[in-house]
CSV table of C-alpha atoms in Angstrom, one decimal:
chain,number,residue,atom,x,y,z
A,1,MET,CA,-86.6,116.7,155.5
A,2,THR,CA,-89.9,118.2,153.8
A,3,THR,CA,-93.1,119.1,155.9
A,4,PHE,CA,-96.1,118.5,155.1
A,5,LYS,CA,-98.0,121.3,153.9
A,6,PRO,CA,-101.8,120.9,153.9
A,7,GLY,CA,-102.7,124.5,152.8
A,8,ARG,CA,-100.8,124.3,149.7
A,9,TRP,CA,-102.4,121.0,148.6
A,10,LEU,CA,-105.6,122.3,149.4
A,11,ALA,CA,-105.3,125.4,147.8
A,12,LEU,CA,-104.3,123.7,144.1
A,13,LEU,CA,-107.2,121.4,144.8
A,14,GLY,CA,-109.5,124.2,145.7
A,15,CYS,CA,-108.5,126.0,142.5
A,16,SER,CA,-109.1,122.7,140.2
A,17,VAL,CA,-112.5,122.7,141.6
A,18,ALA,CA,-113.4,125.8,141.1
A,19,LEU,CA,-112.1,125.6,136.9
A,20,SER,CA,-114.0,122.4,136.7
A,21,ALA,CA,-116.8,124.0,138.2
A,22,ALA,CA,-116.8,126.9,135.7
A,23,GLN,CA,-116.2,124.9,133.0
A,24,ALA,CA,-119.4,122.3,133.1
A,25,ALA,CA,-122.4,123.2,135.0
A,26,ASN,CA,-124.1,120.7,133.0
A,27,MET,CA,-122.9,117.8,131.7
A,28,THR,CA,-124.5,115.0,129.3
A,29,LYS,CA,-124.2,111.4,130.0
A,30,GLU,CA,-121.8,110.9,127.0
A,31,GLU,CA,-119.6,113.7,128.9
A,32,ALA,CA,-119.7,112.2,132.1
A,33,SER,CA,-118.9,108.7,131.4
A,34,ALA,CA,-115.8,110.0,129.3
A,35,GLU,CA,-115.1,111.7,132.2
A,36,LYS,CA,-115.2,108.6,134.2
A,37,ALA,CA,-113.6,106.6,132.0
A,38,ARG,CA,-110.2,109.0,131.6
A,39,ILE,CA,-110.9,109.2,135.6
A,40,ASP,CA,-110.2,105.1,135.9
A,41,ALA,CA,-107.8,105.3,133.1
A,42,GLU,CA,-105.6,108.0,134.8
A,43,TYR,CA,-105.8,106.1,138.3
A,44,LYS,CA,-104.9,103.0,136.5
A,45,ALA,CA,-101.9,104.9,134.9
A,46,ASP,CA,-100.9,106.4,138.5
A,47,ARG,CA,-100.9,102.8,140.1
A,48,LYS,CA,-98.6,101.8,137.2
A,49,ALA,CA,-96.3,104.3,137.8
A,50,CYS,CA,-96.1,103.1,141.8
A,51,ASP,CA,-95.6,99.6,140.5
A,52,ALA,CA,-92.0,100.6,140.0
A,53,MET,CA,-91.1,101.7,143.9
A,54,ASN,CA,-90.4,100.0,146.4
A,55,GLY,CA,-91.3,100.2,150.3
A,56,ASN,CA,-93.0,103.2,151.7
A,57,ALA,CA,-92.4,105.0,149.0
A,58,LYS,CA,-94.7,102.9,147.2
A,59,ASP,CA,-97.5,103.0,149.6
A,60,VAL,CA,-97.4,106.7,149.4
A,61,CYS,CA,-97.4,106.8,145.8
A,62,LEU,CA,-100.7,104.7,145.8
A,63,GLU,CA,-102.3,106.8,148.8
A,64,GLN,CA,-101.8,109.5,146.2
A,65,ALA,CA,-103.2,107.5,143.6
A,66,LYS,CA,-106.7,107.1,145.5
A,67,GLY,CA,-106.8,109.9,147.1
A,68,LYS,CA,-106.4,111.4,143.5
A,69,GLU,CA,-109.1,109.0,141.8
A,70,LYS,CA,-111.4,109.8,144.8
A,71,VAL,CA,-111.5,113.8,144.7
A,72,ALA,CA,-111.9,113.3,140.7
A,73,ARG,CA,-115.0,111.0,141.1
A,74,ALA,CA,-116.5,113.8,144.1
A,75,GLU,CA,-115.6,116.5,141.3
A,76,LEU,CA,-117.0,114.9,138.4
A,77,ASP,CA,-120.2,114.3,141.0
A,78,PHE,CA,-120.2,118.1,141.6
A,79,LYS,CA,-119.8,119.1,138.2
A,80,GLN,CA,-123.0,117.2,137.7
A,81,ASP,CA,-124.8,118.2,140.6
A,82,PRO,CA,-123.4,121.3,142.2
A,83,SER,CA,-125.3,121.1,145.1
A,84,GLU,CA,-124.3,121.8,148.6
A,85,ARG,CA,-124.4,118.4,149.4
A,86,HIS,CA,-122.0,117.4,146.9
A,87,ARG,CA,-119.8,120.2,147.5
A,88,ALA,CA,-119.4,118.9,151.2
A,89,LYS,CA,-118.3,115.2,149.8
A,90,LEU,CA,-115.8,116.9,147.4
A,91,ALA,CA,-114.3,118.6,150.8
A,92,GLU,CA,-114.9,115.4,152.4
A,93,ALA,CA,-112.8,113.5,149.8
A,94,LYS,CA,-109.8,116.1,149.2
A,95,ALA,CA,-109.8,116.0,153.0
A,96,ASP,CA,-109.5,112.2,153.5
A,97,ALA,CA,-107.2,112.0,150.8
A,98,GLN,CA,-105.0,114.4,152.4
A,99,TYR,CA,-105.2,112.4,155.9
A,100,ALA,CA,-104.0,108.9,154.2
A,101,VAL,CA,-101.3,110.5,152.4
A,102,ALA,CA,-100.2,112.5,155.3
A,103,LYS,CA,-100.5,109.6,157.6
A,104,GLU,CA,-98.5,107.3,155.3
A,105,LYS,CA,-95.8,109.6,154.8
A,106,CYS,CA,-95.2,109.5,158.5
A,107,ASP,CA,-93.9,105.6,158.3
A,108,ASP,CA,-90.9,106.4,156.9
A,109,LEU,CA,-90.0,108.4,160.1
A,110,THR,CA,-89.3,106.6,163.5
A,111,GLY,CA,-89.6,106.9,167.6
A,112,GLU,CA,-91.1,110.6,168.6
A,113,GLN,CA,-90.8,112.2,164.6
A,114,LYS,CA,-93.1,109.9,163.8
A,115,ASP,CA,-95.4,110.5,166.7
A,116,VAL,CA,-95.6,114.2,165.7
A,117,CYS,CA,-96.3,113.3,162.2
A,118,VAL,CA,-99.2,111.6,162.8
A,119,LYS,CA,-100.4,114.0,165.3
A,120,ASP,CA,-100.1,116.8,162.8
A,121,ALA,CA,-101.8,114.4,160.1
A,122,LYS,CA,-104.3,114.0,162.5
A,123,ALA,CA,-104.9,117.9,163.5
A,124,ALA,CA,-105.0,118.6,160.2
A,125,LYS,CA,-107.7,116.4,159.6
A,126,SER,CA,-109.5,117.3,162.5
A,127,ARG,CA,-109.5,120.8,161.2
A,128,ALA,CA,-110.5,120.1,158.4
A,129,ASP,CA,-113.7,117.9,159.5
A,130,ALA,CA,-114.5,120.8,161.7
A,131,ASP,CA,-114.4,123.2,158.9
A,132,LEU,CA,-116.5,121.1,157.0
A,133,ARG,CA,-119.2,120.9,160.0
A,134,ALA,CA,-119.2,124.7,160.8
A,135,ALA,CA,-119.9,125.0,156.9
A,136,ARG,CA,-122.9,122.3,157.1
A,137,LYS,CA,-124.4,124.0,159.9
A,138,SER,CA,-124.1,127.5,158.8
A,139,GLY,CA,-125.0,126.5,155.0
A,140,ALA,CA,-122.4,128.4,154.1
A,141,PRO,CA,-120.1,127.2,150.7
A,142,GLN,CA,-117.2,125.2,151.9
A,143,THR,CA,-114.1,127.2,151.2
A,144,ASN,CA,-111.4,124.4,150.8
């Protein structure tokens, strides 16, 4: 069984955000509209790919698709207005998506394993939320 590694997922998302933020500081309305259309199309394709699955695998797939869409929309907002408010919303979207997927993956388990899995997911979410609150208080940029 593979264990959930939130650090790896956050590192990949962080790299993608850094690259996207550097790529487009000022987007035109047409570019933003095209990006929204791309996000919608990608989400629909991801959901369609989930239709071939059954049971909890399908639920996990759907949560991943939803999380990916929410993070992509938050990244787009950050691209359009690279403010601290949008940076915080992006970090929050990542943490929420990560938690939803981790919690859904726990449904495959039973008994004590499931309890431990859910506790781990909640702990990772709590850490991410605490980091976000600390960053808001200090005014420091979010590193997630």
